[in-house]
Short mmCIF file of C-alpha atoms in Angstrom, two decimals:
data_model
loop_
_atom_site.label_atom_id
_atom_site.label_comp_id
_atom_site.label_asym_id
_atom_site.label_seq_id
_atom_site.Cartn_x
_atom_site.Cartn_y
_atom_site.Cartn_z
CA MET A 1 134.95 117.04 51.45
CA THR A 2 132.97 114.12 52.87
CA MET A 3 134.29 112.38 55.96
CA THR A 4 133.76 108.63 56.11
CA ILE A 5 133.21 107.16 59.58
CA ASP A 6 133.83 103.50 60.22
CA ALA A 7 130.84 102.62 62.40
CA THR A 8 132.49 99.39 63.51
CA LYS A 9 135.15 101.41 65.35
CA GLN A 10 132.74 103.81 67.04
CA THR A 11 131.72 102.81 70.57
CA VAL A 12 129.80 105.00 72.98
CA ARG A 13 131.01 104.45 76.51
CA PRO A 14 129.17 105.58 79.65
CA ARG A 15 130.88 107.02 82.69
CA LYS A 16 133.20 104.64 84.49
CA ALA A 17 130.95 104.83 87.55
CA VAL A 18 128.01 103.57 85.50
CA LEU A 19 130.02 100.61 84.22
CA GLU A 20 131.10 99.69 87.73
CA MET A 21 127.89 100.37 89.68
CA PRO A 22 125.79 97.40 90.87
CA GLU A 23 122.48 96.67 89.14
CA TYR A 24 119.12 96.17 90.79
CA HIS A 25 116.94 93.50 89.19
CA PRO A 26 113.63 93.22 91.08
CA PRO A 27 111.73 90.06 90.07
CA LEU A 28 108.63 91.94 88.97
CA SER A 29 107.31 89.56 86.29
CA ALA A 30 104.19 87.38 86.56
CA ARG A 31 103.06 88.67 89.95
CA GLU A 32 99.47 87.47 89.65
CA ALA A 33 99.54 85.44 92.89
CA LEU A 34 99.18 86.67 96.50
CA ARG A 35 101.82 89.42 96.73
CA LEU A 36 103.82 88.64 99.85
CA ASP A 37 107.13 89.47 98.17
CA PHE A 38 107.53 93.25 97.88
CA ASN A 39 106.27 94.63 101.22
CA GLU A 40 103.37 96.38 99.51
CA ASN A 41 99.96 97.01 101.04
CA THR A 42 98.32 93.69 100.15
CA VAL A 43 94.73 94.87 99.72
CA ALA A 44 93.97 98.52 98.75
CA PRO A 45 94.54 102.16 99.65
CA SER A 46 91.96 104.20 101.56
CA PRO A 47 88.49 104.28 99.92
CA ARG A 48 88.91 108.07 99.87
CA VAL A 49 91.77 107.64 97.41
CA ILE A 50 89.53 105.63 95.08
CA GLU A 51 86.86 108.34 95.27
CA ARG A 52 89.44 111.02 94.51
CA LEU A 53 90.64 109.06 91.48
CA LYS A 54 87.11 109.07 90.11
CA GLN A 55 87.07 112.89 90.24
CA ILE A 56 90.17 113.39 88.09
CA THR A 57 89.17 115.00 84.80
CA ALA A 58 90.47 114.58 81.28
CA GLU A 59 91.60 118.21 81.29
CA GLY A 60 93.44 117.60 84.55
CA LEU A 61 95.68 115.10 82.76
CA THR A 62 96.87 117.83 80.38
CA LYS A 63 98.35 119.99 83.15
CA TYR A 64 101.84 119.93 84.58
CA PRO A 65 101.70 118.79 88.22
CA GLU A 66 102.03 121.36 91.02
CA ARG A 67 103.98 119.92 93.90
CA GLU A 68 104.19 122.90 96.27
CA PRO A 69 100.49 123.15 97.28
CA VAL A 70 100.52 119.50 98.32
CA GLU A 71 103.82 119.96 100.15
CA ARG A 72 102.08 122.55 102.31
CA ILE A 73 99.33 120.06 103.14
CA VAL A 74 101.87 117.33 103.91
CA ALA A 75 103.96 119.68 106.05
CA LYS A 76 100.94 120.65 108.13
CA HIS A 77 100.01 116.98 108.58
CA PHE A 78 103.48 116.21 109.98
CA ALA A 79 103.72 119.45 112.02
CA LEU A 80 106.48 120.82 109.78
CA GLU A 81 107.02 124.00 107.77
CA ALA A 82 106.47 123.84 104.00
CA ASP A 83 110.15 124.45 103.26
CA GLN A 84 111.02 121.45 105.47
CA VAL A 85 109.27 119.04 103.08
CA LEU A 86 110.14 117.85 99.58
CA LEU A 87 107.86 115.37 97.82
CA THR A 88 109.67 112.84 95.66
CA ASN A 89 108.99 110.09 93.14
CA GLY A 90 109.06 107.46 95.86
CA VAL A 91 111.95 107.06 98.27
CA ASP A 92 113.97 105.70 95.34
CA GLU A 93 114.19 109.20 93.89
CA ALA A 94 114.81 110.66 97.33
CA ILE A 95 117.94 108.50 97.68
CA HIS A 96 119.06 109.51 94.19
CA LEU A 97 118.60 113.21 94.96
CA MET A 98 120.47 112.96 98.26
CA CYS A 99 123.48 111.36 96.57
CA ASN A 100 123.43 113.93 93.78
CA ALA A 101 123.18 116.86 96.15
CA PHE A 102 125.82 115.91 98.72
CA LEU A 103 128.42 113.47 97.33
CA GLU A 104 131.62 114.50 95.56
CA PRO A 105 133.77 111.76 93.96
CA GLU A 106 136.30 111.97 96.81
CA ASP A 107 133.66 111.79 99.56
CA GLU A 108 132.70 108.70 101.51
CA ALA A 109 129.15 107.43 101.95
CA LEU A 110 128.36 105.08 104.82
CA ILE A 111 125.71 102.35 105.16
CA SER A 112 125.20 99.18 107.16
CA THR A 113 124.52 95.92 105.33
CA PRO A 114 122.33 94.08 104.65
CA THR A 115 119.99 96.92 103.76
CA PHE A 116 118.03 98.42 100.85
CA PHE A 117 120.12 97.85 97.71
CA MET A 118 119.25 101.20 96.11
CA TYR A 119 121.62 102.90 98.56
CA ASP A 120 124.48 101.03 96.84
CA VAL A 121 123.23 101.84 93.35
CA ASN A 122 122.86 105.58 93.89
CA ALA A 123 125.96 106.18 96.00
CA ALA A 124 128.11 104.27 93.48
CA MET A 125 127.04 106.68 90.72
CA MET A 126 128.60 109.58 92.62
CA THR A 127 131.59 108.15 94.48
CA PRO A 128 133.68 104.96 94.52
CA HIS A 129 134.04 105.40 98.28
CA LEU A 130 130.97 103.66 99.65
CA ARG A 131 131.76 102.06 103.02
CA ARG A 132 129.60 99.14 104.15
CA VAL A 133 129.55 98.02 107.77
CA GLN A 134 128.34 94.42 107.80
CA ALA A 135 126.00 93.26 110.55
CA ASP A 136 127.03 90.13 112.44
CA ALA A 137 125.05 86.89 112.53
CA THR A 138 122.37 88.50 114.74
CA LEU A 139 121.58 90.94 111.88
CA GLU A 140 121.18 93.73 114.45
CA PHE A 141 122.44 97.20 113.54
CA PRO A 142 126.20 97.23 114.30
CA TYR A 143 126.17 100.54 116.17
CA GLU A 144 129.66 100.51 117.72
CA ARG A 145 131.43 99.48 114.49
CA PHE A 146 129.28 101.91 112.51
CA MET A 147 130.37 104.81 114.73
CA GLU A 148 134.01 103.76 114.31
CA ALA A 149 133.61 103.91 110.51
CA ILE A 150 132.74 107.63 110.54
CA ASN A 151 135.67 109.88 109.60
CA GLU A 152 136.37 113.36 108.21
CA ARG A 153 135.64 112.16 104.66
CA THR A 154 132.18 110.85 105.53
CA LYS A 155 129.67 113.09 103.75
CA LEU A 156 126.46 111.04 103.51
CA ILE A 157 125.16 108.43 105.95
CA ILE A 158 122.02 106.40 105.25
CA VAL A 159 120.35 104.31 107.93
CA ALA A 160 117.04 102.49 107.51
CA SER A 161 114.91 102.02 110.63
CA PRO A 162 113.13 99.65 110.48
CA ASN A 163 115.64 98.09 108.12
CA ASN A 164 114.89 96.15 104.96
CA PRO A 165 115.27 93.13 104.67
CA THR A 166 115.83 92.41 108.38
CA GLY A 167 113.11 94.43 110.13
CA ALA A 168 115.73 95.59 112.67
CA ILE A 169 115.48 99.03 114.25
CA VAL A 170 117.99 101.64 115.36
CA SER A 171 117.12 103.49 118.55
CA ARG A 172 116.44 107.22 118.53
CA GLU A 173 119.38 107.67 120.90
CA HIS A 174 121.75 105.94 118.49
CA LEU A 175 120.45 107.79 115.42
CA LEU A 176 120.94 111.18 117.07
CA ALA A 177 124.38 110.11 118.26
CA ILE A 178 125.35 109.23 114.69
CA ALA A 179 124.22 112.66 113.50
CA ALA A 180 126.20 114.33 116.29
CA ALA A 181 129.32 112.29 115.50
CA ALA A 182 129.36 113.48 111.87
CA PRO A 183 128.44 117.19 111.74
CA GLN A 184 130.11 117.44 108.30
CA ALA A 185 127.83 114.73 106.91
CA VAL A 186 124.14 114.44 106.17
CA LEU A 187 122.36 111.62 107.97
CA MET A 188 119.35 110.33 106.05
CA VAL A 189 117.12 108.12 108.17
CA ASP A 190 114.92 106.02 105.91
CA GLU A 191 111.62 105.50 107.74
CA ALA A 192 109.81 103.72 104.91
CA TYR A 193 108.43 101.18 107.43
CA PHE A 194 107.75 103.68 110.22
CA HIS A 195 104.02 102.96 110.46
CA PHE A 196 104.62 99.35 111.46
CA HIS A 197 106.98 100.35 114.28
CA GLY A 198 105.83 103.77 115.46
CA GLU A 199 109.11 105.42 116.50
CA SER A 200 110.49 108.32 114.46
CA VAL A 201 113.08 111.09 114.52
CA ILE A 202 111.07 113.36 112.21
CA ASP A 203 110.36 115.69 115.13
CA ALA A 204 114.12 116.30 115.46
CA VAL A 205 114.73 117.74 111.99
CA ALA A 206 114.28 121.32 113.22
CA LYS A 207 116.88 120.82 115.97
CA VAL A 208 119.43 118.58 114.23
CA PRO A 209 120.86 120.54 111.27
CA ASN A 210 122.33 117.54 109.41
CA LEU A 211 119.31 115.21 109.74
CA ILE A 212 116.93 114.33 106.89
CA VAL A 213 114.11 111.79 107.23
CA ALA A 214 112.69 109.87 104.28
CA ARG A 215 109.13 108.54 104.27
CA THR A 216 107.13 106.63 101.67
CA PHE A 217 103.43 106.45 100.92
CA SER A 218 103.89 103.11 99.15
CA LYS A 219 103.58 100.81 102.16
CA ALA A 220 100.90 101.49 104.78
CA TYR A 221 99.08 104.01 102.55
CA GLY A 222 98.98 101.58 99.62
CA LEU A 223 100.13 104.06 96.93
CA ALA A 224 103.12 102.11 95.57
CA ASN A 225 101.87 102.35 91.97
CA LEU A 226 101.56 106.14 92.16
CA ARG A 227 105.23 106.56 93.23
CA ILE A 228 105.27 109.19 95.94
CA GLY A 229 107.54 109.71 98.92
CA MET A 230 108.99 112.61 100.89
CA LEU A 231 112.06 114.06 102.50
CA ALA A 232 111.78 116.07 105.71
CA GLY A 233 114.67 118.15 106.98
CA SER A 234 115.94 121.62 107.67
CA ALA A 235 115.10 124.20 105.02
CA ASP A 236 118.81 124.97 104.68
CA LEU A 237 119.59 121.37 103.70
CA LEU A 238 116.52 120.73 101.57
CA LYS A 239 117.12 123.79 99.40
CA TYR A 240 120.11 121.97 97.89
CA VAL A 241 118.11 118.80 97.30
CA ARG A 242 115.30 120.85 95.77
CA LYS A 243 117.84 122.45 93.46
CA VAL A 244 118.78 119.10 91.88
CA CYS A 245 115.16 117.93 91.75
CA SER A 246 112.96 118.22 88.66
CA PRO A 247 110.05 120.64 89.24
CA TYR A 248 107.65 118.00 87.88
CA ASN A 249 109.10 114.91 89.56
CA VAL A 250 105.82 113.73 91.14
CA ASN A 251 102.88 113.00 88.85
CA GLY A 252 99.64 114.91 89.26
CA ILE A 253 97.50 111.87 90.04
CA ALA A 254 99.73 111.03 93.01
CA LEU A 255 99.58 114.65 94.16
CA ASP A 256 95.79 114.65 93.87
CA CYS A 257 95.43 111.44 95.86
CA LEU A 258 97.95 112.03 98.64
CA PRO A 259 95.85 114.51 100.68
CA ALA A 260 92.93 112.06 100.59
CA ALA A 261 95.19 109.27 101.84
CA LEU A 262 96.61 111.43 104.64
CA ALA A 263 93.15 112.53 105.77
CA ASP A 264 91.89 108.99 106.32
CA GLU A 265 93.61 108.24 109.60
CA GLU A 266 90.97 105.65 110.48
CA TYR A 267 91.98 103.55 107.47
CA LEU A 268 95.69 103.93 108.27
CA SER A 269 95.13 102.81 111.86
CA TRP A 270 93.09 99.82 110.69
CA TYR A 271 95.69 98.66 108.18
CA THR A 272 98.69 99.08 110.49
CA GLU A 273 96.87 97.17 113.25
CA GLN A 274 96.13 94.37 110.75
CA VAL A 275 99.87 94.19 110.04
CA ARG A 276 100.86 94.36 113.71
CA VAL A 277 98.56 91.49 114.67
CA GLY A 278 99.44 89.54 111.51
CA ARG A 279 103.16 89.93 112.17
CA GLU A 280 102.77 88.35 115.60
CA ARG A 281 100.69 85.52 114.09
CA MET A 282 103.35 84.91 111.45
CA MET A 283 106.20 84.84 113.95
CA ASP A 284 104.23 82.52 116.26
CA GLY A 285 103.51 80.27 113.26
CA LEU A 286 107.18 80.15 112.32
CA ARG A 287 108.08 79.21 115.91
CA GLU A 288 105.60 76.33 115.77
CA LEU A 289 107.08 75.16 112.46
CA GLY A 290 110.62 75.44 113.81
CA VAL A 291 111.67 77.96 111.17
CA PRO A 292 114.36 80.40 112.40
CA PHE A 293 113.49 84.06 111.75
CA PHE A 294 114.59 87.56 112.62
CA PRO A 295 112.16 89.40 114.99
CA SER A 296 110.67 92.14 112.83
CA HIS A 297 109.41 95.67 113.45
CA ALA A 298 108.22 96.12 109.85
CA ASN A 299 105.52 94.64 107.61
CA PHE A 300 107.58 91.57 106.75
CA VAL A 301 109.50 88.76 108.40
CA LEU A 302 112.89 87.44 107.28
CA MET A 303 113.17 83.67 107.78
CA ASN A 304 116.12 81.32 107.44
CA ILE A 305 115.19 78.41 105.17
CA GLY A 306 118.79 77.43 104.46
CA PRO A 307 119.93 75.54 101.33
CA LYS A 308 116.35 74.89 100.22
CA HIS A 309 115.52 78.61 99.91
CA ALA A 310 115.02 78.54 96.13
CA GLU A 311 112.87 75.39 96.36
CA MET A 312 110.78 77.10 99.01
CA VAL A 313 110.09 80.16 96.87
CA LYS A 314 109.14 77.94 93.93
CA ALA A 315 106.85 75.76 96.05
CA MET A 316 105.10 78.80 97.52
CA ARG A 317 104.47 80.19 94.04
CA GLN A 318 102.81 76.89 93.12
CA HIS A 319 100.52 77.46 96.11
CA GLY A 320 99.67 80.93 94.81
CA VAL A 321 101.87 82.92 97.20
CA LEU A 322 104.90 85.02 96.24
CA LEU A 323 107.94 85.30 98.52
CA ARG A 324 111.21 87.21 98.08
CA ASP A 325 114.46 85.26 98.13
CA ARG A 326 117.06 87.44 99.92
CA SER A 327 119.92 84.92 99.75
CA THR A 328 122.16 87.23 97.73
CA ASP A 329 122.05 89.97 100.38
CA PRO A 330 125.25 90.20 102.48
CA GLY A 331 124.99 87.83 105.44
CA CYS A 332 121.58 86.48 104.33
CA ASP A 333 122.46 83.22 102.58
CA GLY A 334 119.40 80.97 102.79
CA PHE A 335 117.05 83.74 103.93
CA VAL A 336 113.59 84.33 102.46
CA ARG A 337 111.29 87.28 103.23
CA ILE A 338 107.51 87.20 103.58
CA THR A 339 105.31 90.31 103.59
CA ILE A 340 102.64 90.71 106.26
CA GLY A 341 99.26 91.92 105.02
CA VAL A 342 95.65 91.74 106.19
CA GLU A 343 94.32 88.86 108.29
CA GLU A 344 93.11 86.74 105.35
CA HIS A 345 96.45 87.05 103.57
CA VAL A 346 98.41 86.07 106.68
CA THR A 347 96.19 82.99 107.01
CA LEU A 348 96.80 82.02 103.39
CA GLY A 349 100.53 82.67 103.73
CA LEU A 350 100.86 80.50 106.84
CA ALA A 351 98.93 77.63 105.27
CA ALA A 352 101.09 77.78 102.13
CA LEU A 353 104.25 77.89 104.25
CA LYS A 354 103.28 74.75 106.13
CA ASN A 355 102.44 72.85 102.94
CA SER A 356 105.53 74.05 101.09
CA LEU A 357 107.91 73.12 103.90
CA ASN A 358 106.47 69.61 103.89
CA GLU A 359 106.69 69.31 100.11
CA ILE A 360 110.36 70.30 99.90
CA GLY A 361 111.27 68.03 102.80
CA TRP A 362 112.51 70.88 105.00
CA LYS A 363 113.65 69.91 108.47
CA ALA A 364 114.34 72.17 111.43
CA GLN A 365 118.06 72.28 112.23
#
């Protein structure tokens, strides 16, 4: 007997959570201009990374990557034990793994907005109970209201410091207080922009059992295209994250290059100092132009252009400089973000800003 199936009546449906989850659409097309839109290193990684790339053999590309030997190197670099480190496919995967490992459908996850949108995307796949504590007009971290939002159902808390897109920071005292207030929850502190601020809680992971710190090698180290990040935390917590992680999640080229990048501390110091000085130049330039902005501790500055935000982004592109329009972020209507890079790129960015503001007829309020 042959069964006939009416294909017109057959519809594959994904999980309800997938249908309802928000989508992330980064504007990654035609980025041939000066890249001041995605908070990347604007020039190059360490020369040692380039030399290491030249040593990779054809046979090496045929092998499955081995993560654990590099995790030992990374752990030693950060004064941690090997089982306190998990390398990931960028912090994007780290967020995904944390949500998979710790969130049940009935659990609550807690974030402050505006912040990195991938927290929304990944938490929504696991639970419909994502609580967002909105910052006020100052865009500072809403510590008191955030603490009030913690309850017995809170299972995963994610805080970025410095935060994206604002550049705001959360003090060490407040981060540790959040961890202490929710012993039943995991607190993930996303320190993707740590190098441009300098304060960290990574030294506390051995003493605070529910703390995990995320770091990326995409920003200051300039390895965004290789996709490598890390989680640091207690071995007891990370064993669960490791369990849901693919054994070959980080590609071998990234693993080969990471030790070279870590070893070149002179390059890292040079690049972060370029950003620190450039950030001050950018904020001084915005003051002179009368453009409101949020004081930043990261490698970018969030500025308030107002209703002409889209015109501004378009005008800057015509001057060969890419910006990121953040107007759709909660509480950021009219805001545009500019990445801070090396001295030459800051100079070009400031000149394009001045010209573009004039061209669109922008006036200080």
